[in-house]
Coordinates of C-alpha atoms and ligand atoms in Angstrom, one line a residue:
M1 CA -54.2 3.2 -26.4
T2 CA -55.0 6.2 -28.6
F3 CA -52.3 7.8 -30.6
L4 CA -52.3 10.9 -28.4
R5 CA -52.0 8.8 -25.2
R6 CA -49.1 6.8 -26.6
T7 CA -47.4 10.0 -27.6
L8 CA -47.9 11.5 -24.1
V9 CA -46.6 8.3 -22.4
A10 CA -43.6 8.3 -24.7
A11 CA -42.9 11.9 -24.1
A12 CA -43.2 11.5 -20.3
A13 CA -40.8 8.6 -20.4
A14 CA -38.3 10.5 -22.4
A15 CA -38.7 13.5 -20.0
T16 CA -37.9 11.3 -17.1
L17 CA -34.9 9.9 -18.8
T18 CA -33.5 13.3 -19.6
A19 CA -34.2 14.5 -16.1
S20 CA -32.2 11.6 -14.5
F21 CA -29.4 12.1 -17.0
S22 CA -29.1 15.8 -16.4
A23 CA -29.4 15.2 -12.6
L24 CA -26.5 12.9 -12.9
A25 CA -24.5 15.3 -15.1
Q26 CA -25.1 18.0 -12.6
D27 CA -23.9 15.7 -9.9
I28 CA -20.5 15.6 -11.6
K29 CA -18.5 18.9 -11.4
P30 CA -15.2 19.7 -13.1
R31 CA -12.7 18.5 -10.6
L32 CA -8.9 18.4 -10.5
I33 CA -7.5 15.6 -8.3
R34 CA -3.9 15.6 -7.3
F35 CA -3.0 12.0 -6.6
G36 CA 0.5 11.7 -5.1
Y37 CA 2.6 8.7 -4.7
G38 CA 6.3 7.9 -3.7
L39 CA 7.6 5.6 -6.3
N40 CA 8.4 6.4 -10.0
E41 CA 6.0 6.3 -12.9
A42 CA 7.5 3.2 -14.3
S43 CA 6.7 1.2 -11.0
N44 CA 3.8 -0.9 -10.1
Q45 CA 2.6 2.1 -8.0
G46 CA 2.8 4.4 -11.1
R47 CA 1.1 2.0 -13.4
A48 CA -1.9 1.5 -11.1
A49 CA -2.2 5.3 -10.4
K50 CA -2.6 5.6 -14.2
V51 CA -5.3 2.9 -14.2
F52 CA -7.1 4.8 -11.5
A53 CA -6.8 8.2 -13.4
D54 CA -8.1 6.7 -16.6
A55 CA -11.1 5.0 -14.8
V56 CA -12.0 8.2 -13.1
E57 CA -11.9 10.3 -16.3
K58 CA -13.9 7.8 -18.2
A59 CA -16.6 7.3 -15.7
S60 CA -17.0 11.1 -15.3
G61 CA -17.1 11.7 -18.9
G62 CA -13.8 13.7 -18.7
K63 CA -15.0 16.0 -16.0
M64 CA -13.0 14.7 -13.1
K65 CA -9.3 14.8 -14.0
V66 CA -6.8 12.9 -12.0
R67 CA -3.2 14.3 -12.1
A68 CA -1.0 11.4 -10.8
I69 CA 2.2 12.8 -9.4
G70 CA 4.9 10.3 -8.5
A71 CA 8.4 10.2 -7.2
A72 CA 7.4 12.0 -4.0
A73 CA 7.2 15.2 -5.9
L74 CA 4.4 16.3 -3.6
G75 CA 6.5 15.1 -0.5
P76 CA 7.0 11.9 1.2
D77 CA 4.1 9.8 2.6
T78 CA 3.9 11.6 6.0
Q79 CA 3.8 15.1 4.4
M80 CA 1.1 14.1 1.9
Q81 CA -1.0 12.6 4.7
Q82 CA -1.0 16.0 6.5
A83 CA -1.7 17.9 3.2
L84 CA -4.8 15.5 2.8
I85 CA -5.9 16.2 6.4
G86 CA -5.6 19.9 5.8
G87 CA -7.3 19.8 2.4
A88 CA -4.4 21.0 0.4
Q89 CA -4.1 17.9 -1.6
E90 CA -7.1 15.6 -2.7
M91 CA -5.5 12.0 -2.9
M92 CA -2.5 9.8 -2.4
V93 CA -1.4 6.2 -2.2
G94 CA 1.2 5.3 0.4
S95 CA 2.3 2.7 2.9
T96 CA 0.0 1.9 5.9
A97 CA 3.3 1.8 7.9
T98 CA 3.7 5.6 7.8
L99 CA 0.1 6.1 8.9
V100 CA 0.6 4.6 12.4
G101 CA 1.2 8.1 13.9
I102 CA -2.3 9.0 12.8
T103 CA -4.3 5.8 13.2
K104 CA -2.4 3.4 15.6
E105 CA -4.4 0.3 14.5
M106 CA -2.5 0.5 11.2
A107 CA 0.3 -1.1 13.1
L108 CA -1.4 -4.5 12.6
W109 CA -0.1 -4.6 9.1
D110 CA 3.5 -4.2 10.4
T111 CA 3.3 -7.6 12.3
P112 CA 6.2 -9.8 11.0
F113 CA 4.9 -13.0 9.3
L114 CA 1.2 -12.3 10.0
I115 CA 0.2 -12.9 6.4
S116 CA 1.7 -15.8 4.5
N117 CA 0.3 -15.7 1.0
A118 CA -1.7 -13.5 -1.4
K119 CA -5.1 -15.1 -0.7
E120 CA -4.7 -14.4 3.0
A121 CA -3.6 -10.9 2.3
D122 CA -6.5 -10.1 0.0
T123 CA -9.1 -11.8 2.3
L124 CA -7.9 -10.1 5.5
L125 CA -7.5 -6.6 3.9
D126 CA -10.8 -6.6 2.0
G127 CA -12.8 -8.2 4.8
P128 CA -14.1 -7.0 8.1
I129 CA -10.7 -6.5 9.8
G130 CA -9.3 -4.4 6.9
E131 CA -12.5 -2.4 6.7
K132 CA -12.6 -1.7 10.4
I133 CA -9.0 -0.3 10.4
K134 CA -9.7 1.7 7.3
D135 CA -12.8 3.3 8.8
K136 CA -10.7 4.5 11.8
L137 CA -9.0 7.0 9.5
Q138 CA -12.3 9.0 9.2
E139 CA -12.1 10.6 12.5
K140 CA -8.6 11.8 11.6
G141 CA -9.7 13.5 8.5
L142 CA -8.8 10.8 5.9
V143 CA -11.0 8.4 3.9
G144 CA -9.4 5.0 3.0
L145 CA -10.7 3.7 -0.3
V146 CA -8.8 0.4 -1.0
Y147 CA -5.6 -1.4 -0.2
W148 CA -3.1 -2.1 -2.9
E149 CA -0.4 -4.6 -2.6
N150 CA 3.1 -3.4 -1.8
G151 CA 4.2 -7.0 -1.0
F152 CA 6.4 -9.3 0.9
R153 CA 9.5 -7.4 2.0
N154 CA 13.1 -8.7 1.5
L155 CA 16.4 -7.4 2.7
T156 CA 19.2 -5.8 0.7
N157 CA 22.6 -4.4 1.7
S158 CA 26.0 -3.4 0.3
K159 CA 28.2 -5.0 3.0
R160 CA 27.8 -8.8 3.0
P161 CA 25.5 -11.6 2.3
V162 CA 23.1 -12.1 5.3
T163 CA 22.9 -15.8 5.9
K164 CA 22.2 -15.8 9.6
V165 CA 20.8 -13.2 11.9
E166 CA 24.4 -12.3 13.4
D167 CA 25.3 -11.0 9.9
L168 CA 23.0 -8.0 10.6
D169 CA 25.2 -6.9 13.5
G170 CA 26.1 -3.2 13.0
I171 CA 24.5 -2.9 9.5
K172 CA 23.0 0.5 9.1
L173 CA 19.6 -0.4 7.9
R174 CA 16.9 2.1 6.8
V175 CA 13.5 1.4 8.0
M176 CA 10.1 3.1 7.4
Q177 CA 9.2 5.7 10.0
N178 CA 7.4 3.2 12.2
N179 CA 8.2 1.7 15.7
V180 CA 7.4 -1.9 14.8
F181 CA 9.8 -1.9 12.0
L182 CA 12.4 0.0 14.1
N183 CA 12.1 -2.5 17.0
S184 CA 12.1 -5.5 14.7
F185 CA 15.3 -4.7 13.2
K186 CA 16.9 -3.5 16.4
T187 CA 16.0 -6.8 17.9
L188 CA 17.8 -8.5 15.0
G189 CA 20.9 -6.6 15.7
A190 CA 20.9 -4.1 12.9
N191 CA 21.5 -0.4 13.4
A192 CA 18.0 0.6 12.3
I193 CA 17.4 4.1 11.1
P194 CA 14.0 5.5 10.2
M195 CA 13.9 7.5 7.0
A196 CA 11.5 8.7 4.3
F197 CA 11.5 6.6 1.2
S198 CA 12.3 9.6 -0.9
E199 CA 15.7 10.0 0.8
L200 CA 16.6 6.3 0.6
F201 CA 18.3 6.0 -2.8
G202 CA 20.7 8.8 -2.0
A203 CA 21.4 7.4 1.4
L204 CA 22.3 4.1 0.0
E205 CA 24.5 5.6 -2.7
T206 CA 26.5 7.7 -0.3
K207 CA 26.5 4.8 2.3
T208 CA 24.8 6.9 4.9
V209 CA 23.0 3.5 5.2
D210 CA 24.1 0.0 4.2
G211 CA 20.8 -1.5 3.5
Q212 CA 17.0 -1.4 3.4
E213 CA 14.1 -3.6 3.0
N214 CA 11.4 -3.6 0.5
P215 CA 9.5 -5.9 -1.9
Y216 CA 11.3 -7.2 -5.1
N217 CA 9.2 -4.9 -7.3
T218 CA 10.5 -1.8 -5.5
I219 CA 14.0 -3.0 -5.4
L220 CA 13.8 -3.2 -9.2
S221 CA 11.8 -0.1 -10.0
S222 CA 13.8 2.1 -7.7
K223 CA 17.1 0.7 -9.1
F224 CA 18.4 -0.3 -5.7
Y225 CA 20.4 -2.9 -7.5
E226 CA 22.8 -0.2 -8.6
V227 CA 23.7 0.6 -5.0
Q228 CA 23.0 -2.8 -3.3
K229 CA 24.9 -6.0 -3.9
Y230 CA 23.3 -8.5 -1.6
L231 CA 19.7 -9.6 -1.5
T232 CA 18.4 -11.9 1.2
V233 CA 14.9 -13.5 0.7
T234 CA 13.3 -13.0 4.2
N235 CA 9.7 -12.3 3.2
H236 CA 9.5 -10.9 6.8
V237 CA 6.3 -9.0 6.5
Y238 CA 3.5 -8.4 4.0
S239 CA 3.0 -4.7 3.8
P240 CA 0.1 -2.9 2.0
W241 CA -0.4 0.4 0.4
I242 CA -3.7 2.3 1.0
V243 CA -5.4 4.8 -1.3
L244 CA -6.4 7.8 0.7
V245 CA -8.6 10.8 0.1
S246 CA -8.7 14.1 2.0
K247 CA -12.0 13.9 4.1
K248 CA -12.3 17.7 4.0
W249 CA -12.5 17.5 0.2
W250 CA -14.4 14.1 0.0
D251 CA -17.3 15.7 2.0
T252 CA -17.9 18.3 -0.7
L253 CA -18.4 15.6 -3.3
S254 CA -21.8 14.4 -4.6
Q255 CA -22.6 10.7 -4.0
T256 CA -22.2 10.2 -7.7
E257 CA -18.6 11.6 -7.5
Q258 CA -17.8 9.5 -4.4
K259 CA -19.0 6.4 -6.3
I260 CA -16.9 7.2 -9.3
L261 CA -13.8 7.3 -7.0
T262 CA -14.7 4.3 -5.1
D263 CA -15.3 2.2 -8.3
A264 CA -12.2 3.4 -9.9
A265 CA -10.2 2.6 -6.8
K266 CA -11.4 -1.0 -6.9
T267 CA -10.7 -1.3 -10.5
S268 CA -7.1 0.0 -9.8
R269 CA -6.7 -2.4 -6.9
D270 CA -7.6 -5.4 -8.9
F271 CA -5.3 -4.4 -11.6
E272 CA -2.5 -3.4 -9.2
R273 CA -2.5 -6.7 -7.3
K274 CA -2.4 -8.7 -10.5
D275 CA 0.3 -6.6 -12.1
T276 CA 2.5 -6.5 -8.9
R277 CA 2.3 -10.3 -8.5
E278 CA 3.2 -10.9 -12.2
E279 CA 6.2 -8.5 -11.8
A280 CA 7.3 -10.0 -8.5
S281 CA 7.4 -13.4 -10.0
R282 CA 9.9 -12.4 -12.6
A283 CA 11.8 -9.9 -10.4
M284 CA 14.2 -12.1 -8.7
A285 CA 15.7 -13.3 -12.0
D286 CA 15.9 -9.7 -13.2
L287 CA 17.7 -8.6 -10.0
K288 CA 20.2 -11.4 -10.5
S289 CA 20.7 -10.4 -14.1
K290 CA 21.5 -6.9 -12.9
G291 CA 24.3 -8.3 -10.8
M292 CA 22.7 -8.8 -7.2
L293 CA 23.7 -11.8 -5.3
V294 CA 20.6 -13.4 -3.9
N295 CA 20.5 -15.9 -1.1
E296 CA 17.7 -17.7 0.7
L297 CA 18.1 -18.4 4.5
S298 CA 18.5 -22.0 5.5
P299 CA 15.4 -23.3 7.2
L300 CA 17.2 -23.3 10.5
E301 CA 18.4 -19.6 10.2
A302 CA 14.9 -18.5 8.9
E303 CA 13.4 -20.1 12.0
R304 CA 15.9 -18.3 14.3
M305 CA 15.1 -14.9 12.7
R306 CA 11.4 -15.6 12.8
S307 CA 11.5 -16.5 16.5
K308 CA 13.3 -13.2 17.3
L309 CA 10.8 -11.1 15.2
T310 CA 7.8 -12.7 16.8
G311 CA 9.1 -11.1 20.0
V312 CA 7.5 -7.9 18.7
Y313 CA 4.0 -9.4 18.7
A314 CA 3.3 -8.2 22.2
Q315 CA 4.2 -4.6 21.1
V316 CA 1.8 -4.8 18.1
A317 CA -1.0 -6.3 20.3
T318 CA -0.6 -3.4 22.8
E319 CA -0.6 -0.8 20.0
V320 CA -3.6 -2.0 18.2
G321 CA -5.5 -3.4 21.2
M322 CA -6.0 -6.9 22.4
D323 CA -9.5 -7.1 21.0
L324 CA -8.4 -6.3 17.4
W325 CA -5.4 -8.6 17.7
N326 CA -7.5 -11.6 18.9
E327 CA -10.2 -10.9 16.3
T328 CA -7.4 -10.9 13.6
Q329 CA -6.0 -14.3 14.8
K330 CA -9.6 -15.7 14.7
E331 CA -10.2 -14.4 11.2
L332 CA -6.8 -15.7 10.0
A333 CA -7.7 -19.2 11.4
R334 CA -11.0 -18.9 9.5
I335 CA -9.2 -18.0 6.3
R336 CA -6.8 -20.8 6.7
G337 CA -9.5 -23.3 7.5
T338 CA -11.3 -22.6 4.3
K339 CA -8.3 -22.9 2.1
Ligands
TK8_1 C1 6.8 4.7 -1.2 C2 6.9 3.9 0.1 C3 7.4 2.6 -0.1 C4 7.6 1.8 1.3 C5 8.9 2.3 2.0 O1 6.4 6.0 -0.9 O2 8.8 3.4 2.5 O3 9.8 1.5 2.1 O4 7.7 0.4 1.0 O5 6.6 1.8 -0.9 O6 5.6 3.9 0.7

């Protein structure tokens, strides 16, 4: 190769490289992303929102800025969902249970005792069933990126230790705004009252309600131990969070920008699940040290509660459709078989 030719080849290569870099740079516009969530900053939700924000800023060279706004300052889950659909807010993370009014298939995740451990949760949520349900959001104006762990839910109240199902009689119990939860706890004899999470601490404090159910992490980070004496380990349902994007806004993004958000969401998910599980493993001891009285149900009482709760399976199957229900049972059998 002559000197001239070598120089030309090198120049051409450099030009291609610059071209693809500037094409990439042009593909990323300055963006401000309001990312709302319901818990406080010092919760597992808040920590993971920060991880997401940092990953987006880094991957976009500082052009895409995520403003993570916690403590339901942008409104409770249902209000944020509407803001995303209308395009007034870009992103949020919240419970799948409050999404059933928009996408009924989300009710699958409300099934009591559907999932029994972390491996089943991750495999089911990240696999074809989880993807299929997530995809259903698109026609409603939402894009679901990933599921985060909220976790296995346990029962707290300020009245008495719940050692058997009859102890729930007449207890005013806050439930999420979701019919499966409402019916489950009515079936158990509680006076179930649907309420937004953002109202919950105040309602417990003023005794508008006597109890609630949430994972250990939330009982700790939302300081429910200040207003709840008794904790009963029920693990009655594994409930996920989902990271959502406004579809209206998503459709205005370049592929590069969409990929930055998708990748950062996965990074945040992996961090969040690990962080949540670590915190949950310590949380029971923490809650006891804060003065909560913790009891486990005897195997007999746990089974009695369980058999009452499985009564809502038919309701879930009707809501999500028999095909999806059967497919889920098959997938769970597969996951359990490969353990
Ligand atoms: C936070 C809620 C919360 C959920 C609930 O916004 O409402 O009880 O468990 O995590 O989504």
